[in-house]
Tab-separated table of C-alpha atoms in Angstrom:
chain	number	residue	atom	x	y	z
A	1	MET	CA	0.229	0.046	-0.291
A	2	LEU	CA	1.665	2.861	-1.224
A	3	SER	CA	-0.542	5.526	0.664
A	4	GLY	CA	-2.903	5.589	3.784
A	5	SER	CA	-6.415	3.900	3.753
A	6	GLY	CA	-7.188	7.549	3.957
A	7	SER	CA	-6.535	9.154	0.738
A	8	SER	CA	-8.907	10.372	-1.582
A	9	VAL	CA	-8.690	11.337	-5.288
A	10	MET	CA	-10.175	14.751	-6.732
A	11	TRP	CA	-10.832	13.779	-10.648
A	12	PHE	CA	-10.987	17.633	-12.275
A	13	ARG	CA	-12.907	17.352	-15.465
A	14	LYS	CA	-15.343	21.079	-15.400
A	15	GLY	CA	-15.365	22.471	-11.862
A	16	LEU	CA	-12.092	24.156	-12.570
A	17	ARG	CA	-12.368	25.993	-9.419
A	18	ILE	CA	-11.966	26.288	-5.364
A	19	HIS	CA	-14.999	27.860	-4.820
A	20	ASP	CA	-18.396	26.091	-4.306
A	21	ASN	CA	-16.970	23.173	-5.039
A	22	PRO	CA	-18.422	19.768	-3.205
A	23	ALA	CA	-17.000	17.170	-4.803
A	24	LEU	CA	-13.297	18.752	-3.809
A	25	GLN	CA	-15.287	19.483	-0.020
A	26	LEU	CA	-16.057	15.933	0.281
A	27	ALA	CA	-12.917	14.551	-0.932
A	28	SER	CA	-10.318	16.415	1.295
A	29	GLN	CA	-12.907	15.887	4.369
A	30	GLY	CA	-11.270	13.028	6.501
A	31	ALA	CA	-8.456	12.364	4.229
A	32	SER	CA	-5.263	11.822	4.634
A	33	HIS	CA	-3.637	12.455	1.223
A	34	LEU	CA	-5.495	14.153	-1.706
A	35	TYR	CA	-4.894	13.685	-5.281
A	36	PRO	CA	-6.032	16.331	-6.714
A	37	LEU	CA	-5.949	14.852	-10.979
A	38	PHE	CA	-6.615	16.050	-14.169
A	39	VAL	CA	-6.429	13.872	-17.166
A	40	VAL	CA	-5.065	15.683	-20.603
A	41	ASP	CA	-8.102	13.651	-23.007
A	42	PRO	CA	-6.611	13.199	-26.536
A	43	HIS	CA	-10.286	13.261	-27.833
A	44	TYR	CA	-10.201	17.042	-26.983
A	45	MET	CA	-6.592	18.385	-27.347
A	46	GLU	CA	-4.621	16.612	-29.549
A	47	PRO	CA	-3.875	18.953	-32.935
A	48	ASP	CA	-5.783	17.436	-35.773
A	49	PRO	CA	-4.350	18.572	-39.084
A	50	THR	CA	-7.055	17.782	-41.137
A	51	SER	CA	-9.575	20.229	-39.368
A	52	PHE	CA	-10.443	23.609	-41.092
A	53	SER	CA	-8.708	26.100	-38.330
A	54	PRO	CA	-6.062	25.107	-35.862
A	55	GLY	CA	-6.969	23.078	-33.004
A	56	SER	CA	-8.279	19.078	-32.248
A	57	SER	CA	-10.963	17.368	-33.841
A	58	ARG	CA	-13.336	18.726	-31.198
A	59	ALA	CA	-12.101	21.781	-29.637
A	60	GLY	CA	-10.847	24.913	-31.615
A	61	LEU	CA	-7.240	26.687	-30.478
A	62	ASN	CA	-9.031	29.045	-28.402
A	63	ARG	CA	-10.837	27.045	-26.215
A	64	ILE	CA	-8.014	24.331	-25.319
A	65	LYS	CA	-5.764	27.675	-24.795
A	66	PHE	CA	-8.408	29.096	-22.083
A	67	LEU	CA	-8.919	25.300	-20.603
A	68	LEU	CA	-4.757	25.326	-20.164
A	69	GLU	CA	-4.880	28.696	-18.639
A	70	SER	CA	-7.812	27.610	-16.469
A	71	LEU	CA	-5.833	24.684	-15.286
A	72	VAL	CA	-2.262	26.782	-14.610
A	73	ASP	CA	-4.744	29.210	-12.651
A	74	LEU	CA	-6.154	26.133	-10.619
A	75	ASP	CA	-2.910	24.537	-10.238
A	76	LEU	CA	-1.468	27.832	-8.489
A	77	SER	CA	-4.835	27.804	-6.194
A	78	LEU	CA	-4.068	24.156	-4.879
A	79	LYS	CA	-0.555	25.015	-4.181
A	80	SER	CA	-1.615	27.911	-2.299
A	81	LEU	CA	-3.450	25.761	-0.314
A	82	GLY	CA	-0.466	22.893	-0.114
A	83	SER	CA	-1.354	20.992	-2.601
A	84	ARG	CA	-0.960	20.560	-6.548
A	85	LEU	CA	-2.717	19.461	-9.836
A	86	LEU	CA	-1.269	16.215	-11.026
A	87	VAL	CA	-1.619	16.125	-14.847
A	88	LEU	CA	-1.613	12.865	-16.879
A	89	LYS	CA	-2.434	12.091	-20.541
A	90	GLY	CA	-4.414	9.083	-22.073
A	91	ASP	CA	-7.548	7.789	-22.569
A	92	PRO	CA	-9.295	9.472	-18.771
A	93	ALA	CA	-11.229	6.133	-18.151
A	94	GLU	CA	-8.254	3.934	-18.440
A	95	VAL	CA	-5.566	6.489	-16.838
A	96	LEU	CA	-8.131	7.201	-13.436
A	97	ILE	CA	-8.673	3.715	-13.303
A	98	ARG	CA	-4.695	2.850	-13.204
A	99	CYS	CA	-4.345	5.511	-10.413
A	100	LEU	CA	-6.356	4.182	-8.298
A	101	LYS	CA	-4.841	0.627	-8.191
A	102	GLU	CA	-1.726	2.501	-7.877
A	103	TRP	CA	-2.488	4.799	-5.007
A	104	ASN	CA	-5.043	2.191	-3.121
A	105	VAL	CA	-7.225	5.005	-2.033
A	106	ARG	CA	-10.752	4.899	-0.295
A	107	LYS	CA	-12.601	7.539	-1.895
A	108	LEU	CA	-13.243	8.630	-5.677
A	109	CYS	CA	-15.207	12.768	-5.976
A	110	PHE	CA	-15.318	14.014	-9.243
A	111	GLU	CA	-18.618	16.381	-10.128
A	112	TYR	CA	-21.596	15.154	-11.481
A	113	ASP	CA	-21.489	15.793	-15.531
A	114	THR	CA	-24.702	15.250	-17.487
A	115	GLU	CA	-23.128	15.085	-21.287
A	116	PRO	CA	-23.564	11.774	-22.982
A	117	TYR	CA	-19.525	11.676	-23.297
A	118	TYR	CA	-18.729	11.571	-19.604
A	119	GLN	CA	-22.253	9.496	-18.835
A	120	ALA	CA	-20.624	6.800	-20.644
A	121	LEU	CA	-17.044	7.610	-18.955
A	122	ASP	CA	-18.333	7.993	-15.636
A	123	THR	CA	-20.404	4.745	-15.618
A	124	LYS	CA	-17.165	3.067	-16.510
A	125	VAL	CA	-14.827	4.435	-13.846
A	126	LYS	CA	-17.624	4.145	-10.794
A	127	ASN	CA	-18.188	0.361	-11.979
A	128	PHE	CA	-14.653	-0.283	-11.270
A	129	ALA	CA	-14.245	1.778	-8.393
A	130	LEU	CA	-17.531	0.647	-6.362
A	131	GLY	CA	-16.271	-3.191	-7.411
A	132	ALA	CA	-12.773	-2.728	-5.948
A	133	GLY	CA	-14.641	-0.885	-2.651
A	134	ILE	CA	-13.853	2.581	-3.216
A	135	GLU	CA	-16.588	4.900	-2.310
A	136	VAL	CA	-17.687	7.181	-4.738
A	137	CYS	CA	-19.203	10.773	-4.691
A	138	SER	CA	-20.348	12.731	-7.945
A	139	PRO	CA	-22.646	15.894	-6.574
A	140	VAL	CA	-23.942	17.993	-8.860
A	141	SER	CA	-22.689	21.250	-8.556
A	142	HIS	CA	-21.663	22.566	-12.574
A	143	THR	CA	-26.210	23.702	-12.977
A	144	LEU	CA	-28.010	25.520	-10.255
A	145	PHE	CA	-30.413	22.488	-9.783
A	146	ASN	CA	-29.689	18.751	-10.167
A	147	PRO	CA	-31.524	17.781	-13.498
A	148	THR	CA	-32.598	14.209	-12.304
A	149	GLU	CA	-34.829	15.556	-9.725
A	150	ILE	CA	-36.398	18.396	-12.122
A	151	ILE	CA	-37.207	15.315	-14.181
A	152	GLU	CA	-38.653	13.123	-11.680
A	153	ARG	CA	-40.986	15.832	-10.562
A	154	ASN	CA	-42.292	16.529	-13.712
A	155	GLY	CA	-43.620	13.140	-13.973
A	156	GLY	CA	-40.083	11.646	-15.639
A	157	LYS	CA	-39.948	13.835	-18.424
A	158	PRO	CA	-38.135	17.168	-18.835
A	159	PRO	CA	-40.048	20.008	-19.019
A	160	LEU	CA	-39.993	21.648	-22.620
A	161	THR	CA	-40.408	25.306	-21.924
A	162	TYR	CA	-39.307	27.794	-19.745
A	163	GLN	CA	-41.693	28.442	-17.978
A	164	SER	CA	-42.845	24.940	-16.965
A	165	PHE	CA	-39.218	24.205	-15.962
A	166	ILE	CA	-39.848	27.784	-13.636
A	167	LYS	CA	-42.595	26.509	-12.132
A	168	VAL	CA	-40.975	22.687	-11.352
A	169	ALA	CA	-37.417	24.214	-10.469
A	170	GLY	CA	-38.391	26.581	-7.831
A	171	GLN	CA	-35.299	28.439	-5.842
A	172	PRO	CA	-31.298	26.800	-6.430
A	173	PRO	CA	-29.497	25.325	-3.141
A	174	PRO	CA	-27.159	27.996	-2.048
A	175	PRO	CA	-23.500	27.566	-2.810
A	176	VAL	CA	-21.326	25.826	-0.343
A	177	THR	CA	-19.620	28.359	1.629
A	178	ILE	CA	-16.531	26.706	3.226
A	179	THR	CA	-13.390	28.490	2.337
A	180	HIS	CA	-10.196	25.926	2.676
A	181	SER	CA	-7.294	27.334	3.967
A	182	SER	CA	-5.028	24.141	3.410
A	183	LEU	CA	-5.738	20.713	1.733
A	184	PRO	CA	-4.745	17.019	2.440
A	185	PRO	CA	-1.014	16.820	0.793
A	186	VAL	CA	-0.272	14.927	-1.867
A	187	GLY	CA	0.519	11.095	-1.169
A	188	ILE	CA	2.994	9.039	-3.056
A	189	LEU	CA	2.816	9.110	-6.459
A	190	GLY	CA	4.389	5.605	-7.524
A	191	SER	CA	4.665	4.835	-10.978
A	192	CYS	CA	1.670	7.267	-12.462
A	193	ASP	CA	3.316	9.666	-14.955
A	194	ILE	CA	2.223	12.464	-13.621
A	195	SER	CA	3.607	16.223	-15.538
A	196	GLU	CA	2.849	19.867	-14.758
A	197	VAL	CA	0.305	21.795	-16.976
A	198	PRO	CA	1.188	21.144	-20.756
A	199	THR	CA	1.696	24.728	-22.580
A	200	LEU	CA	0.556	24.934	-26.226
A	201	GLU	CA	3.745	23.733	-27.444
A	202	ASP	CA	3.553	20.802	-25.574
A	203	LEU	CA	0.539	19.295	-27.161
A	204	GLY	CA	1.898	20.365	-29.977
A	205	TYR	CA	0.790	23.931	-31.411
A	206	GLY	CA	4.219	25.124	-31.698
A	207	ASP	CA	3.292	26.891	-34.703
A	208	ALA	CA	0.111	29.040	-33.048
A	209	LYS	CA	0.634	32.553	-33.690
A	210	GLN	CA	-0.660	34.938	-30.643
A	211	ASP	CA	-3.268	37.040	-33.032
A	212	GLU	CA	-5.229	33.779	-33.430
A	213	PHE	CA	-6.008	33.965	-29.851
A	214	SER	CA	-9.119	35.457	-27.728
A	215	PRO	CA	-8.861	38.536	-25.609
A	216	PHE	CA	-10.596	36.443	-22.707
A	217	LYS	CA	-7.886	34.699	-20.240
A	218	GLY	CA	-9.206	31.445	-18.572
A	219	GLY	CA	-9.039	30.732	-14.957
A	220	GLU	CA	-11.212	31.198	-11.751
A	221	SER	CA	-8.882	34.096	-10.330
A	222	GLU	CA	-10.255	35.959	-13.770
A	223	ALA	CA	-13.442	34.518	-13.243
A	224	LEU	CA	-13.921	36.225	-9.842
A	225	LYS	CA	-12.761	39.456	-10.938
A	226	ARG	CA	-14.642	39.666	-13.789
A	227	LEU	CA	-17.994	39.213	-11.366
A	228	ALA	CA	-16.960	41.118	-9.515
A	229	GLU	CA	-16.588	43.900	-12.116
A	230	CYS	CA	-20.041	43.241	-12.953
A	231	MET	CA	-21.649	43.394	-9.906
A	232	LYS	CA	-20.210	46.669	-8.787
A	233	ASP	CA	-22.464	48.251	-11.485
A	234	GLN	CA	-25.707	47.435	-9.661
A	235	ALA	CA	-27.744	49.447	-12.028
A	236	TRP	CA	-26.726	47.779	-14.755
A	237	VAL	CA	-27.327	44.398	-13.186
A	238	ALA	CA	-30.761	45.298	-12.029
A	239	LYS	CA	-31.507	46.867	-15.595
A	240	PHE	CA	-30.250	43.654	-17.746
A	241	GLU	CA	-32.814	42.883	-20.239
A	242	LYS	CA	-32.131	40.325	-22.716
A	243	PRO	CA	-32.130	40.398	-26.002
A	244	LYS	CA	-32.175	44.281	-25.622
A	245	GLY	CA	-28.326	44.738	-25.429
A	246	ASN	CA	-26.291	45.757	-28.355
A	247	PRO	CA	-24.922	42.327	-30.503
A	248	SER	CA	-22.694	45.005	-32.090
A	249	ALA	CA	-20.767	46.254	-29.149
A	250	PHE	CA	-17.065	44.389	-28.809
A	251	LEU	CA	-14.749	47.124	-26.914
A	252	LYS	CA	-17.161	46.762	-24.070
A	253	PRO	CA	-19.498	43.687	-24.511
A	254	ALA	CA	-23.404	43.859	-23.896
A	255	THR	CA	-23.122	40.956	-22.095
A	256	THR	CA	-21.189	40.203	-18.663
A	257	VAL	CA	-18.371	37.478	-20.800
A	258	LEU	CA	-19.175	34.799	-18.110
A	259	SER	CA	-20.066	32.015	-20.272
A	260	PRO	CA	-16.786	30.474	-20.676
A	261	TYR	CA	-15.991	30.949	-17.566
A	262	LEU	CA	-19.327	28.548	-16.414
A	263	LYS	CA	-18.874	26.336	-19.282
A	264	PHE	CA	-15.478	25.292	-17.679
A	265	GLY	CA	-16.675	26.033	-14.078
A	266	CYS	CA	-14.145	28.445	-13.151
A	267	LEU	CA	-17.188	30.282	-11.948
A	268	SER	CA	-20.016	28.584	-10.002
A	269	SER	CA	-23.551	29.400	-11.218
A	270	ARG	CA	-24.808	28.895	-7.865
A	271	TYR	CA	-22.565	31.837	-6.706
A	272	PHE	CA	-22.985	33.803	-9.344
A	273	TYR	CA	-26.708	33.478	-8.694
A	274	GLN	CA	-26.289	34.563	-5.208
A	275	GLN	CA	-24.222	37.457	-6.120
A	276	ILE	CA	-27.046	38.515	-8.604
A	277	GLN	CA	-29.902	38.173	-5.712
A	278	ASP	CA	-28.042	40.031	-3.150
A	279	VAL	CA	-28.289	42.780	-5.416
A	280	TYR	CA	-31.728	42.362	-6.237
A	281	GLU	CA	-31.959	43.178	-2.475
A	282	THR	CA	-30.145	46.653	-2.814
A	283	MET	CA	-31.905	47.331	-6.089
A	284	PRO	CA	-35.746	46.576	-5.533
A	285	LYS	CA	-36.827	47.846	-9.031
A	286	HIS	CA	-34.811	45.069	-11.351
A	287	THR	CA	-35.907	43.292	-14.520
A	288	SER	CA	-37.401	40.040	-13.867
A	289	PRO	CA	-36.872	36.131	-15.922
A	290	PRO	CA	-36.475	35.265	-18.628
A	291	VAL	CA	-34.959	38.480	-19.803
A	292	SER	CA	-33.037	39.225	-16.570
A	293	LEU	CA	-29.614	38.403	-15.801
A	294	LEU	CA	-30.685	35.948	-13.033
A	295	GLY	CA	-33.215	34.676	-15.647
A	296	GLN	CA	-30.468	34.202	-18.336
A	297	LEU	CA	-28.452	31.338	-15.098
A	298	LEU	CA	-32.311	30.310	-15.423
A	299	TRP	CA	-31.962	29.673	-19.454
A	300	ARG	CA	-28.862	27.904	-19.154
A	301	ASP	CA	-30.548	25.109	-16.278
A	302	PHE	CA	-33.276	24.536	-18.534
A	303	PHE	CA	-31.426	23.640	-21.505
A	304	TYR	CA	-29.200	21.583	-19.700
A	305	THR	CA	-32.312	19.842	-17.747
A	306	VAL	CA	-33.628	19.305	-21.245
A	307	ALA	CA	-30.457	17.791	-23.415
A	308	PHE	CA	-29.970	15.216	-19.946
A	309	GLY	CA	-33.566	14.184	-20.308
A	310	THR	CA	-33.899	13.841	-24.488
A	311	PRO	CA	-31.926	10.893	-25.983
A	312	ASN	CA	-30.361	12.007	-29.154
A	313	PHE	CA	-30.809	15.723	-28.209
A	314	ASP	CA	-27.723	16.719	-30.408
A	315	ARG	CA	-29.261	15.225	-33.286
A	316	MET	CA	-32.153	15.391	-35.567
A	317	LYS	CA	-32.676	11.653	-36.211
A	318	ASP	CA	-34.045	9.763	-33.310
A	319	ASN	CA	-34.795	12.894	-31.315
A	320	LYS	CA	-38.124	13.265	-29.770
A	321	ILE	CA	-38.240	16.662	-29.661
A	322	CYS	CA	-36.859	17.724	-32.900
A	323	LYS	CA	-38.640	18.164	-36.083
A	324	GLN	CA	-37.838	16.420	-39.055
A	325	ILE	CA	-37.004	19.009	-41.467
A	326	PRO	CA	-35.206	17.912	-45.133
A	327	TRP	CA	-32.493	20.523	-44.548
A	328	LYS	CA	-30.450	21.566	-47.153
A	329	ASP	CA	-26.919	19.801	-47.820
A	330	ASP	CA	-24.481	22.004	-48.840
A	331	ASP	CA	-20.856	22.081	-48.330
A	332	LYS	CA	-20.018	25.322	-50.149
A	333	LEU	CA	-22.927	27.157	-48.439
A	334	LEU	CA	-21.613	25.757	-45.449
A	335	GLU	CA	-17.814	26.471	-46.011
A	336	ALA	CA	-19.058	30.050	-47.110
A	337	TRP	CA	-20.259	30.704	-43.573
A	338	ARG	CA	-18.148	28.897	-41.187
A	339	ASP	CA	-15.089	30.948	-43.134
A	340	GLY	CA	-17.081	34.402	-43.109
A	341	ARG	CA	-17.274	35.099	-47.020
A	342	THR	CA	-20.962	35.041	-47.782
A	343	GLY	CA	-20.763	38.278	-49.099
A	344	PHE	CA	-23.218	39.862	-46.475
A	345	PRO	CA	-20.516	41.881	-44.325
A	346	TRP	CA	-22.689	41.876	-40.756
A	347	ILE	CA	-23.210	37.811	-41.597
A	348	ASP	CA	-19.435	37.438	-41.818
A	349	ALA	CA	-18.411	39.568	-39.098
A	350	ILE	CA	-20.762	37.699	-36.810
A	351	MET	CA	-21.091	34.341	-38.601
A	352	VAL	CA	-25.016	33.827	-38.625
A	353	GLN	CA	-26.604	31.647	-41.319
A	354	PHE	CA	-29.041	28.911	-41.230
A	355	VAL	CA	-27.866	25.750	-42.715
A	356	HIS	CA	-28.310	21.970	-40.922
A	357	TRP	CA	-28.728	23.026	-37.686
A	358	GLU	CA	-26.532	19.878	-36.976
A	359	ARG	CA	-23.315	21.494	-39.667
A	360	GLY	CA	-23.308	24.833	-37.734
A	361	ARG	CA	-23.584	23.257	-34.379
A	362	ASP	CA	-20.361	21.696	-35.287
A	363	VAL	CA	-18.126	24.773	-36.300
A	364	PHE	CA	-19.679	26.658	-33.403
A	365	GLU	CA	-18.380	23.942	-30.711
A	366	ARG	CA	-15.298	23.939	-32.507
A	367	LEU	CA	-14.441	27.808	-32.858
A	368	LEU	CA	-16.415	28.947	-29.514
A	369	ILE	CA	-14.503	29.253	-26.379
A	370	ASP	CA	-17.996	28.756	-23.697
A	371	ALA	CA	-19.271	26.281	-26.474
A	372	ASP	CA	-21.518	24.295	-24.010
A	373	TRP	CA	-23.054	20.852	-24.970
A	374	ALA	CA	-26.665	21.400	-23.916
A	375	ILE	CA	-26.183	25.044	-24.524
A	376	ASN	CA	-25.333	25.244	-28.037
A	377	ASN	CA	-27.348	22.124	-29.089
A	378	GLY	CA	-30.367	23.766	-27.689
A	379	ASN	CA	-29.774	27.040	-29.271
A	380	TRP	CA	-29.314	25.665	-32.782
A	381	LEU	CA	-32.605	23.622	-31.959
A	382	TRP	CA	-34.333	26.671	-30.951
A	383	LEU	CA	-33.234	29.585	-33.582
A	384	SER	CA	-33.887	26.774	-36.725
A	385	CYS	CA	-37.344	26.088	-35.413
A	386	SER	CA	-36.443	22.466	-34.829
A	387	SER	CA	-37.718	22.540	-31.569
A	388	PHE	CA	-39.110	25.132	-28.670
A	389	PHE	CA	-39.544	28.113	-30.880
A	390	TYR	CA	-41.515	27.654	-34.023
A	391	GLN	CA	-42.396	30.745	-35.557
A	392	TYR	CA	-40.128	29.992	-38.796
A	393	ASN	CA	-41.963	33.045	-41.017
A	394	ARG	CA	-39.998	35.115	-38.374
A	395	ILE	CA	-36.326	35.402	-40.590
A	396	TYR	CA	-33.484	38.513	-39.584
A	397	SER	CA	-32.655	40.456	-42.111
A	398	PRO	CA	-28.612	40.267	-42.591
A	399	THR	CA	-28.627	44.254	-43.287
A	400	SER	CA	-31.331	45.951	-41.246
A	401	PHE	CA	-30.839	44.152	-38.027
A	402	GLY	CA	-26.921	45.295	-37.813
A	403	LYS	CA	-28.049	48.739	-39.178
A	404	LYS	CA	-30.574	49.162	-36.733
A	405	TYR	CA	-27.848	48.577	-33.767
A	406	ASP	CA	-24.493	49.791	-35.364
A	407	PRO	CA	-25.759	52.287	-38.559
A	408	ASN	CA	-22.307	53.246	-39.397
A	409	GLY	CA	-20.740	49.854	-39.785
A	410	ASP	CA	-18.111	49.980	-37.013
A	411	TYR	CA	-18.635	46.636	-35.859
A	412	ILE	CA	-18.239	45.345	-39.550
A	413	ARG	CA	-14.984	47.413	-40.461
A	414	HIS	CA	-13.084	46.220	-37.155
A	415	PHE	CA	-13.490	42.513	-38.013
A	416	LEU	CA	-13.456	43.037	-41.617
A	417	PRO	CA	-11.368	45.845	-42.408
A	418	VAL	CA	-11.421	45.342	-46.484
A	419	LEU	CA	-14.417	47.297	-45.948
A	420	LYS	CA	-12.910	49.726	-43.501
A	421	ASP	CA	-13.221	52.504	-46.297
A	422	MET	CA	-16.513	51.642	-47.526
A	423	PRO	CA	-19.388	54.732	-47.500
A	424	ARG	CA	-22.104	54.609	-44.413
A	425	GLN	CA	-24.769	53.725	-47.031
A	426	TYR	CA	-23.045	50.892	-48.753
A	427	ILE	CA	-21.466	49.337	-45.464
A	428	TYR	CA	-24.497	46.538	-45.107
A	429	GLU	CA	-24.793	46.372	-49.052
A	430	PRO	CA	-21.312	46.721	-50.538
A	431	TRP	CA	-22.473	44.764	-53.810
A	432	SER	CA	-25.029	47.891	-54.101
A	433	ALA	CA	-22.621	50.658	-54.488
A	434	PRO	CA	-21.344	51.808	-57.726
A	435	LEU	CA	-17.880	50.626	-59.303
A	436	SER	CA	-16.417	54.242	-58.255
A	437	ILE	CA	-16.962	53.709	-54.761
A	438	GLN	CA	-15.664	50.648	-54.598
A	439	THR	CA	-12.686	51.230	-56.110
A	440	LYS	CA	-12.366	54.570	-53.859
A	441	ALA	CA	-12.812	52.375	-51.106
A	442	ASN	CA	-10.290	49.938	-52.189
A	443	CYS	CA	-12.658	46.617	-52.136
A	444	ILE	CA	-14.225	45.493	-55.515
A	445	ILE	CA	-17.276	43.418	-54.947
A	446	GLY	CA	-16.452	40.014	-56.517
A	447	LYS	CA	-12.437	40.684	-55.877
A	448	ASP	CA	-11.859	42.134	-52.589
A	449	TYR	CA	-14.963	40.772	-51.268
A	450	PRO	CA	-17.041	38.256	-51.739
A	451	LYS	CA	-20.553	38.928	-54.106
A	452	PRO	CA	-23.607	37.551	-51.991
A	453	VAL	CA	-23.848	33.930	-51.883
A	454	VAL	CA	-27.852	33.915	-51.807
A	455	LEU	CA	-30.624	36.686	-52.588
A	456	HIS	CA	-31.551	37.252	-49.647
A	457	ASP	CA	-35.260	38.025	-50.807
A	458	SER	CA	-35.853	35.005	-52.794
A	459	ALA	CA	-33.985	32.931	-50.383
A	460	SER	CA	-36.056	33.539	-46.994
A	461	LYS	CA	-39.198	32.790	-49.534
A	462	GLU	CA	-37.776	29.615	-50.127
A	463	CYS	CA	-36.834	28.874	-46.827
A	464	LYS	CA	-40.040	29.842	-45.427
A	465	ARG	CA	-41.987	27.808	-48.394
A	466	LYS	CA	-40.432	24.447	-47.670
A	467	MET	CA	-39.890	24.869	-43.684
A	468	GLY	CA	-44.062	24.914	-44.248
A	469	GLU	CA	-43.786	21.690	-46.612
A	470	ALA	CA	-42.310	20.328	-43.693
A	471	TYR	CA	-44.422	21.334	-40.608
A	472	ALA	CA	-47.297	20.628	-42.887
A	473	LEU	CA	-45.905	17.068	-43.112
A	474	SER	CA	-45.210	16.627	-39.855
A	475	LYS	CA	-48.761	17.879	-38.692
A	476	GLU	CA	-50.215	15.438	-41.323
A	477	LEU	CA	-48.138	12.187	-39.538
A	478	ASP	CA	-48.581	13.810	-36.086
A	479	GLY	CA	-44.898	14.118	-35.761
A	480	VAL	CA	-43.614	10.572	-36.772
A	481	VAL	CA	-41.760	11.545	-39.707
A	482	SER	CA	-39.788	8.605	-41.043
A	483	GLU	CA	-36.419	8.521	-43.240
A	484	ASP	CA	-38.672	7.360	-46.224
A	485	ASP	CA	-41.166	10.589	-45.441
A	486	LEU	CA	-38.221	12.823	-45.548
A	487	LYS	CA	-37.161	11.435	-49.033
A	488	LYS	CA	-40.017	11.498	-50.908
A	489	LEU	CA	-40.517	15.816	-49.343
A	490	ARG	CA	-36.791	16.391	-50.528
A	491	ARG	CA	-37.613	14.914	-53.934
A	492	LYS	CA	-40.730	16.608	-53.860
A	493	LEU	CA	-39.221	19.932	-53.188
A	494	HIS	CA	-36.373	19.443	-55.594
A	495	GLU	CA	-38.627	18.891	-57.861
A	496	GLY	CA	-40.610	21.946	-57.108
A	497	GLU	CA	-37.700	24.098	-57.894
A	498	GLU	CA	-36.864	22.296	-60.933
A	499	GLN	CA	-39.972	23.603	-61.585
A	500	GLU	CA	-39.550	27.006	-60.819
A	501	THR	CA	-36.304	27.479	-62.339
A	502	LYS	CA	-37.979	26.185	-66.110
A	503	SER	CA	-40.907	28.978	-65.258
A	504	LYS	CA	-38.146	31.597	-65.236
A	505	ARG	CA	-35.993	30.627	-67.942
A	506	SER	CA	-39.317	30.493	-69.800
A	507	LYS	CA	-40.452	33.892	-68.833
A	508	ASN	CA	-37.068	35.435	-69.604
A	509	THR	CA	-37.347	33.668	-73.339
A	510	ALA	CA	-40.382	35.063	-74.038
A	511	VAL	CA	-39.384	38.942	-72.791
């Protein structure tokens, strides 16, 4: 036996923090030694040279960098408490089981995770641990509520509307307020291959350029600092109302920019909730859910709960709450949107365009720092009118929507410098500028900046027509739409397109 019978392992995945961390509290209670562990999972962090942007097959470089910064910060916090972060690399289940055998611990603690990947991983680890007589503690602390309890209270099904979720949820439990003055020392490490937190270079990203990185630094220290700065402006917190914030504000964003810290668990959502409530007590006149700042945290839990209680939530097929829609499968359009080459400046500056929601989701899952499995999928289901929200006739304009908030196009000029000298009246529709204006602005459309990939008016009408057909089929079949039904609908829509093209050609010939 290499360590005392009172040794514990604290397995960090998300929950990269010291504050309000019940798993860490349980692991340290009564332990003679504590092994704080993080496993670098190649599944998420190994470079993938075939991907369209720097990063792994699952995550872009910005998110990987944010995670590494969060781990460095966690390691510093642990060291200040007489401990350290033990970093290993490999398949997390295999690595953890090997460590449990080597260290002969009595207790394994980790934060409960609702994502399918971690659910499968945790089952494997739990089965070994329990079979070896190791106590397993996996408290819920990544969300305000325990999704399992919400689903049980709702009759065994996740609530599918925000209001029904609020009604079932009630008040969340308060955060753990115990502060750690010290932690048990790390035990004997044996033959386990322990390292410090790796750098990007260590992971194989040696050619990464500094200008590719996000300005947002990872870690609990940064999260708590940002939270304190936000809460200081009590009037702003009280008046916060989504979606009234200016989406074109980039130097000083109209939101808290705390979502990546919540995603990695650098910030506890329960602690965030409590801080907002404290402000509300001093500012009785404040906005309310769903639009308030508190309401945004509840939205997060709503999506987590629905995602946890819905098999195949991240896909259209075999997803009971998702409309079956014959989405267009166009690689060129997807790449134009993904790479900011749609020819619509507002779209290219913020990357918003509807393709099959699963494909757009994949791009966001890779590139966003705060890419969160439940929320990313939930928002794409919502905005594609596949679930939750069904007003498919409501289509945002890629020109007028941006003008409403940023008539001068400052956001576009900042992120698309090729258009920086385009006159204000043409900044959202540069293809409409006369050639003399384009020449003066040093931006010839079709050469220096792309022509629009679609004619928006006709494309939006076509989209609404096809969505209408898909919705009608769903209603006719009482929501049970098979693969064959979708194929027939695709064929029908394709034939309709061909007929319309022939009709247009005929009219042009007649003219």
